[in-house]
Short mmCIF file of C-alpha atoms in Angstrom, two decimals:
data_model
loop_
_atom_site.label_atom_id
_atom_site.label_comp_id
_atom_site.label_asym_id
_atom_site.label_seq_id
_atom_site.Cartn_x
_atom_site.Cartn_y
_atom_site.Cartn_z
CA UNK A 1 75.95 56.64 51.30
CA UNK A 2 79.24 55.73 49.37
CA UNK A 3 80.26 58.66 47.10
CA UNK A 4 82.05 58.15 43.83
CA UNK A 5 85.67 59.42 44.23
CA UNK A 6 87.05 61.91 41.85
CA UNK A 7 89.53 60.51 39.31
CA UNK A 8 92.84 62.67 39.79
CA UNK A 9 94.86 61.04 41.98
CA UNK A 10 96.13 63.83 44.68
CA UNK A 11 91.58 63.73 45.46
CA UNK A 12 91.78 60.38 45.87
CA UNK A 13 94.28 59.98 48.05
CA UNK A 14 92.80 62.69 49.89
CA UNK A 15 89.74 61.22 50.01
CA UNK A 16 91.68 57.80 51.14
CA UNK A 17 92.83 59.19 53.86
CA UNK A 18 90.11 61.48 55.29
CA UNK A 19 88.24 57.88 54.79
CA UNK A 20 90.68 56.28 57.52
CA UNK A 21 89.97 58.87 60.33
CA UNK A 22 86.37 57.65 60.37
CA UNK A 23 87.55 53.98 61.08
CA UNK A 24 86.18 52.54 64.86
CA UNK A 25 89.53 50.88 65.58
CA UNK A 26 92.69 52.71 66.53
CA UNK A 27 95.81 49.88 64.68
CA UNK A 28 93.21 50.37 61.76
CA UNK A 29 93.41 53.78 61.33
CA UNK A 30 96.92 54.13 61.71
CA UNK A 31 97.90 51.34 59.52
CA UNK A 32 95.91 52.23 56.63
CA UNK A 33 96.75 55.85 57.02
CA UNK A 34 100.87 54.35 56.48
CA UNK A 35 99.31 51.85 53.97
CA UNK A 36 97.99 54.46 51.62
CA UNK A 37 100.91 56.98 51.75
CA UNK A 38 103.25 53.58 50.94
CA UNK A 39 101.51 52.96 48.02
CA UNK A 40 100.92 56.05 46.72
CA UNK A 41 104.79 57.31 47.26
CA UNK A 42 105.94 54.03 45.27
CA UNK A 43 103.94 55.49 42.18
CA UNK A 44 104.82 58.30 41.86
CA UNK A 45 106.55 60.32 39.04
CA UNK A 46 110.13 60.24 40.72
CA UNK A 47 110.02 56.57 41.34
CA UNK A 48 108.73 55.21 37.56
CA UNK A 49 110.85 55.30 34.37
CA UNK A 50 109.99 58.03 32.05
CA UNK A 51 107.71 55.45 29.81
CA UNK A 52 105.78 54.90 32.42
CA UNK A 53 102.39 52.87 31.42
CA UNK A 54 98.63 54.48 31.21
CA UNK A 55 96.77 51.04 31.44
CA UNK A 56 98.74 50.78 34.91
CA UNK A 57 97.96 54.38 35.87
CA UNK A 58 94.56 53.32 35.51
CA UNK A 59 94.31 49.91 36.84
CA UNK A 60 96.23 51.65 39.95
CA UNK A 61 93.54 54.29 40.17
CA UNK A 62 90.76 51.70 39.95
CA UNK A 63 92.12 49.61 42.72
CA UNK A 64 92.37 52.82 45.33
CA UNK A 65 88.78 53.53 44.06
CA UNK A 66 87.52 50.19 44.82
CA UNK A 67 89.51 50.38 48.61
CA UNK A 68 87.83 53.39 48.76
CA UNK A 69 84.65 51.93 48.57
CA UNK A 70 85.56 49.40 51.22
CA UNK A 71 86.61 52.33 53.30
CA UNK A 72 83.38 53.85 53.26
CA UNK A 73 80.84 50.62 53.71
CA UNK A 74 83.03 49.83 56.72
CA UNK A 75 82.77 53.42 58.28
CA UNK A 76 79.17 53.06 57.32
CA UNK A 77 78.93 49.84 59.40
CA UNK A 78 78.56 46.73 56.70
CA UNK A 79 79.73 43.47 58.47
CA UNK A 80 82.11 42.19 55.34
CA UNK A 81 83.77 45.22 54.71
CA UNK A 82 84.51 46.32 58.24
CA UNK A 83 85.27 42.73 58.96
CA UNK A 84 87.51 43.04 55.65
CA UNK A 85 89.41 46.08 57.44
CA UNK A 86 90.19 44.44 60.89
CA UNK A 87 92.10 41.45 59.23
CA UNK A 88 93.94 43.85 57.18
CA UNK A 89 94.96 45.07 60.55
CA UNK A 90 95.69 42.73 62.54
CA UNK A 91 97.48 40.61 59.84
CA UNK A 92 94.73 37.48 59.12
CA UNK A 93 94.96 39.13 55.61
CA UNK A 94 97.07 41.04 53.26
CA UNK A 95 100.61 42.64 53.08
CA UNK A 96 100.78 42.15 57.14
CA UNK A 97 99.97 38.60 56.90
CA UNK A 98 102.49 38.04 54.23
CA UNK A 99 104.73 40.17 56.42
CA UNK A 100 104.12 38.40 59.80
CA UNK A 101 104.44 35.29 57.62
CA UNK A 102 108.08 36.18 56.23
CA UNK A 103 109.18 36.68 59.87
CA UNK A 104 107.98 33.61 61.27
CA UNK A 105 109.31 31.65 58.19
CA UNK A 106 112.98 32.72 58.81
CA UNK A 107 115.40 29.96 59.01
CA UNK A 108 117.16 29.17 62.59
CA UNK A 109 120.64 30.42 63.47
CA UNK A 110 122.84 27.66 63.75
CA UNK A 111 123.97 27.31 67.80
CA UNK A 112 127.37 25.62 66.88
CA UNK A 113 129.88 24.93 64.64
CA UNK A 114 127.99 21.45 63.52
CA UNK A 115 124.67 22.97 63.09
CA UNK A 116 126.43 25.28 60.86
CA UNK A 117 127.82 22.42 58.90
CA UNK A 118 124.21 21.02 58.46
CA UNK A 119 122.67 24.03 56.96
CA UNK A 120 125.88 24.00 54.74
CA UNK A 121 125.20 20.30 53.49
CA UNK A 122 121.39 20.71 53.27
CA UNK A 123 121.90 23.84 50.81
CA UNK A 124 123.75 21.82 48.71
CA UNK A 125 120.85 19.08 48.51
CA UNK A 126 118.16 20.12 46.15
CA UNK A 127 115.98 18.03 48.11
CA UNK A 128 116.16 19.17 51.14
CA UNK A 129 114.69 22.79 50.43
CA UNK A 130 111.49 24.57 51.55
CA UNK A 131 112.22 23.10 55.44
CA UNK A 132 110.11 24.95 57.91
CA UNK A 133 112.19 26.72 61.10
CA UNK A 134 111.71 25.53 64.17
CA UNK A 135 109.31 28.29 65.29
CA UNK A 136 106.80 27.39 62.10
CA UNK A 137 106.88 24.05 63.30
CA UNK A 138 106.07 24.74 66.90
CA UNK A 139 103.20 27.21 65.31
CA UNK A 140 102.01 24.24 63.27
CA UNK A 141 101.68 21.55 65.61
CA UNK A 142 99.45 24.36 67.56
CA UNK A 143 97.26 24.88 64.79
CA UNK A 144 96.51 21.01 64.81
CA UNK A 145 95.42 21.25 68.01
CA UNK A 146 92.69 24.00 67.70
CA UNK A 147 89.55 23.73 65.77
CA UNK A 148 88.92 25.37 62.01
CA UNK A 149 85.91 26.78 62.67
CA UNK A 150 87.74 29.33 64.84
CA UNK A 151 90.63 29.63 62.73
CA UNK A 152 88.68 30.22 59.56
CA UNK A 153 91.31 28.08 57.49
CA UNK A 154 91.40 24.33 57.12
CA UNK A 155 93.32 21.95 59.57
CA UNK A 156 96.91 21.15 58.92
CA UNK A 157 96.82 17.24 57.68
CA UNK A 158 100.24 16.62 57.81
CA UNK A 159 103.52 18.29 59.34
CA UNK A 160 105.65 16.70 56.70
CA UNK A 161 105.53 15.88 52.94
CA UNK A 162 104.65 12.67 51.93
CA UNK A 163 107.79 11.70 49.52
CA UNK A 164 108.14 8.13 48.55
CA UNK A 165 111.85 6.70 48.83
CA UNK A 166 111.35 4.91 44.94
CA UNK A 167 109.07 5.58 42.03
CA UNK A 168 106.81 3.36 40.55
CA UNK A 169 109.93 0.99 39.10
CA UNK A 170 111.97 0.79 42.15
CA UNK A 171 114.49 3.34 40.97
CA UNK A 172 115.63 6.11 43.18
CA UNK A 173 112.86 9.02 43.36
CA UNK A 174 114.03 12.08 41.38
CA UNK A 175 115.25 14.93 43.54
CA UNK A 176 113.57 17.60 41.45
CA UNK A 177 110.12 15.86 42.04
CA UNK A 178 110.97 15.34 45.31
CA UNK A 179 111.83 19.26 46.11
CA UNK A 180 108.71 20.40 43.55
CA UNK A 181 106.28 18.14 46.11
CA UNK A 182 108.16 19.87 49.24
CA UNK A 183 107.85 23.05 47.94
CA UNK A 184 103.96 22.31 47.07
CA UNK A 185 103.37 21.12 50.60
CA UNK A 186 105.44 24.09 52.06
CA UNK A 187 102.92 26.73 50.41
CA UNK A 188 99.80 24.86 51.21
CA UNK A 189 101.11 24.92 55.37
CA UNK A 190 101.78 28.92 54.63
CA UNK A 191 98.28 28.95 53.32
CA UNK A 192 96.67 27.11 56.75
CA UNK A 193 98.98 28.28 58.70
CA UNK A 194 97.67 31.95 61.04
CA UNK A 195 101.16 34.33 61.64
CA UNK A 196 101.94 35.62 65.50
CA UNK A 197 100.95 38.96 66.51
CA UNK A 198 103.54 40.51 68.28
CA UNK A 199 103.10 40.35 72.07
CA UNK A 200 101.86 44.48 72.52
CA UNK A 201 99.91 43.98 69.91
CA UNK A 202 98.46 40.82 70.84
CA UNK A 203 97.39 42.13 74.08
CA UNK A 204 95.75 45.35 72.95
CA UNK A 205 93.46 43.18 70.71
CA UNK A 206 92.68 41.15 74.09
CA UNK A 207 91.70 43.72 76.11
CA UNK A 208 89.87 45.24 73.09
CA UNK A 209 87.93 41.79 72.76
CA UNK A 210 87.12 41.53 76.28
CA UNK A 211 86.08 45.23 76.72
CA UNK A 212 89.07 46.21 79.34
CA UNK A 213 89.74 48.97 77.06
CA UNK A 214 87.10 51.24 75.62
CA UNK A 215 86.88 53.12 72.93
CA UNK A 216 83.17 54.02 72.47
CA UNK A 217 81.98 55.79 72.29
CA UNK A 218 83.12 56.79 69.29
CA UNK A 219 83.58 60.57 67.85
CA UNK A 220 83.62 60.11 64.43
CA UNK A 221 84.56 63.53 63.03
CA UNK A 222 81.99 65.16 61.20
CA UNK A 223 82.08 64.16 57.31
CA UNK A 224 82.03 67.18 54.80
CA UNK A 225 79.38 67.55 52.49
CA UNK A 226 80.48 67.06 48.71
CA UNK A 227 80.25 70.22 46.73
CA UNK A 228 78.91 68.86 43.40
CA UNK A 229 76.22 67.17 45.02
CA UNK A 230 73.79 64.10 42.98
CA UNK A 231 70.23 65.56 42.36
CA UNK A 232 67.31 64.87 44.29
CA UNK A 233 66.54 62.27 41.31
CA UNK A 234 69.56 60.00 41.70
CA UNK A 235 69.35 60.07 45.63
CA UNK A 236 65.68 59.10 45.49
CA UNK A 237 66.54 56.26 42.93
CA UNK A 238 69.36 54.81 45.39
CA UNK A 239 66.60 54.97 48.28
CA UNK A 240 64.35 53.00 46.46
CA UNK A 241 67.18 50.37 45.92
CA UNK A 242 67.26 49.95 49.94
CA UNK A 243 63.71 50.40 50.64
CA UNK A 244 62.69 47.73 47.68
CA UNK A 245 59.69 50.17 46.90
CA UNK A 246 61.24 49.50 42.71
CA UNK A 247 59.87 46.00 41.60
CA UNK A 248 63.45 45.86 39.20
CA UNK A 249 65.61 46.18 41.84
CA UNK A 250 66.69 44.01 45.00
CA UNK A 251 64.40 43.78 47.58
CA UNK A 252 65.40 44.95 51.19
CA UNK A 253 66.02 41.51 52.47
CA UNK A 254 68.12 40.87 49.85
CA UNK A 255 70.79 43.63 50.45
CA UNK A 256 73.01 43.91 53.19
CA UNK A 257 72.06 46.55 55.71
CA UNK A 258 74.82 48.66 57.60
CA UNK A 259 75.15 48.43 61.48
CA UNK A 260 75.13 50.54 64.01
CA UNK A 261 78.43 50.83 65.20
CA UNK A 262 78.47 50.14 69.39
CA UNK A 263 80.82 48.78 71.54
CA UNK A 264 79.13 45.13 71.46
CA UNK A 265 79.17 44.69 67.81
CA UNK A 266 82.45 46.01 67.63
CA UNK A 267 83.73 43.45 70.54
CA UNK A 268 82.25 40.65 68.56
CA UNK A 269 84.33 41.69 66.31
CA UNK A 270 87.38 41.79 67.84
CA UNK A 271 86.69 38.63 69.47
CA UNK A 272 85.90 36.85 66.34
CA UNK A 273 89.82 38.06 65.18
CA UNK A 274 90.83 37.43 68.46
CA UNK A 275 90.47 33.63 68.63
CA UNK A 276 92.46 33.37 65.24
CA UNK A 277 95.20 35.05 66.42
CA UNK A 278 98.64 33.60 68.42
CA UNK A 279 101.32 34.90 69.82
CA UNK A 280 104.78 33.02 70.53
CA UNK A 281 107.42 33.26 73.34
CA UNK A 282 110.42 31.04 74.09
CA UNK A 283 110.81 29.52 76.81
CA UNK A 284 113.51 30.37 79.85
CA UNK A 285 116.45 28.10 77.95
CA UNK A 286 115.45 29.64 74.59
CA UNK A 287 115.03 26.34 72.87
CA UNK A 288 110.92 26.01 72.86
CA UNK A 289 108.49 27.96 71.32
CA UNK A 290 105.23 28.12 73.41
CA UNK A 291 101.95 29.12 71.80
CA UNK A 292 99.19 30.70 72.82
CA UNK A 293 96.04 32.09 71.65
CA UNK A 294 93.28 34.06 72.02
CA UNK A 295 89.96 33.08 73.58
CA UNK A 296 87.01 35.41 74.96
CA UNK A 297 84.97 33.44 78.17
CA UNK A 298 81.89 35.36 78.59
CA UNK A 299 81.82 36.47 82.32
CA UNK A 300 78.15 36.94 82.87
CA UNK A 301 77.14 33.20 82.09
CA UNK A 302 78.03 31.08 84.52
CA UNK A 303 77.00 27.48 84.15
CA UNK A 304 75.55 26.00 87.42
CA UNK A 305 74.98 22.10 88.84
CA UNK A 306 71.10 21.70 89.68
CA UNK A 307 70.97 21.15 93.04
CA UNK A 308 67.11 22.29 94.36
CA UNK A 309 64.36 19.35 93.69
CA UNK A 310 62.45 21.86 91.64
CA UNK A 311 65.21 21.72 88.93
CA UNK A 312 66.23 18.04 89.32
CA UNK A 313 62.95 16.70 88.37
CA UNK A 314 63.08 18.80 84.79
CA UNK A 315 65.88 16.29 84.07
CA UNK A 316 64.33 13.06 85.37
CA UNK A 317 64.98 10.05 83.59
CA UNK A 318 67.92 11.74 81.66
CA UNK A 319 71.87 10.96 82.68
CA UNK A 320 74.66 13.05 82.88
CA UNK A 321 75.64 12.92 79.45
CA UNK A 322 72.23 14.47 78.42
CA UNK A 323 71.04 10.89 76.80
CA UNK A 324 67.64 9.51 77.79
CA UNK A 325 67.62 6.13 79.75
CA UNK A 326 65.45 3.62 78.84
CA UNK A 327 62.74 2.52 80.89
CA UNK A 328 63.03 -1.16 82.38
CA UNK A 329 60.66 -3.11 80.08
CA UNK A 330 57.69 -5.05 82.43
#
């Protein structure tokens, strides 16, 4: 059951992170645990003015309550939240994403003399701005290539902006509409586009997915039980939320019931983050980008041809391609 957090701050955060040792996954735990004490430490006292601003004290403090509530329905096993957590993690969503997304965005280092002279004349055109590196390209044309089902985002449409050479009376196109429709079709491919996972990283997720490395099961350490405790009244009133037995409240069906947390729903999980995740290398000469990403093949199901006569004639009259023939008309 999620427990209302105290309001002082110093509780919170100590319920914050006593909240993080319960999490299934490892990166999550330790990421969060740094998240928190980041956040916290750039609030505090030493680090504000002296006016410092009660509606943002308590905007702040309502936004760790609410991750605390996240926090908790994950630990408790709810599907969004803990779903929620792991792309947090592993950078699908968030700070890390804008983080992995900074790195991978990072212009090229000019080679030579003349490729410095080209970065020097393309700063100077207004036009030419918001140009993706050559990695983000390589990471682009990938993403073109792979399905957005599994990648959760739309597909990438175009690797270019579409910017007409004259305007509507044959006159030259203006270079600050030209640069504001690069710069719109820059942020839309940062939107689409899913950031690298460092290699290490990338591979611990793998052998998470695939279930080379196990974790479970689990000891979650034992949670404390709250000294100001709700009365027998209010915990019987949340029980008839879940069980529907109160005609004004949501029936069972209609809330979202936790999950038992075990190794196969977990490896769905990861899997799920798994096959939206890449990671890049360059090639021998350093001047390619290769791509690859994750995918999770099932082992146990092996997909056969029929071969015994018992088998072939449940397919009789059917071709390869799974379409029914016709029969020859008398």
């Amino acid at each position: 059951m999620v427990v209302r957090a105290s309001s002082h701050p110093l509780h919170l955060l100590r319920s914050l992170l006593r909240e993080c040792t319960y999490l299934p996954d490892p990166a999550a735990r330790t990421y969060f645990h740094q998240y928190i004490l980041q956040r916290f430490r750039k609030h505090t006292q030493e680090n504000q003015s002296a006016a410092s601003d009660s509606v943002r004290i308590t905007q702040l403090l309502r936004s760790a309550r609410r991750g605390l509530s996240v926090l908790q329905r994950a630990n408790n096993g709810e599907l969004k939240h803990l779903q929620k957590v792991l792309m947090h993690t592993y950078g699908r969503s968030g700070k890390r994403r804008r983080e992995l997304l900074a790195e991978v965005s990072q212009s090229d280092i000019p080679a030579d003399q003349n490729a410095l002279e080209t970065v020097r004349n393309n700063a100077q055109n207004k036009a030419s701005g918001f140009t993706p590196s050559t990695r983000l390209l390589a990471l682009a044309k990938s993403h073109q290539k792979r399905p957005s089902a599994e990648l959760g985002k739309s597909s990438i449409k175009r690797l270019s902006p579409k910017i007409p050479e004259t305007n509507i009376w044959g006159r030259r196109f203006p270079e600050c509409r030209a640069r504001n429709m690069r710069r719109k079709w820059f942020a839309g491919l940062l939107e689409k586009i899913q950031p690298p996972l460092p290699r290490h990283e990338w591979d611990r997720l793998c052998a998470l997915a695939t279930g080379k490395q196990k974790i479970f099961p689990f000891e979650m350490p034992q949670r404390r039980s709250c000294l100001n405790a709700s009365d027998s009244s209010a915990l019987a009133k949340v029980a008839s939320w879940r069980t529907g037995a109160s005609p004004f409240y949501p029936k069972k069906d209609m809330i979202e019931q936790p999950h038992v947390l075990t190794s196969r729903f977990m490896r769905r999980l990861w899997a799920r983050i798994f096959m939206q995740t890449p990671t890049m290398s360059q090639d021998l000469s350093g001047k390619e980008w290769r791509v690859e990403w994750g995918s999770v093949h099932d082992g146990r199901i092996q997909l056969k041809r029929a071969t015994s006569p018992s088998t072939l004639s449940l397919f009789e009259g059917v071709d390869e391609k799974g379409i029914k023939q016709k029969s020859p008309k008398s």
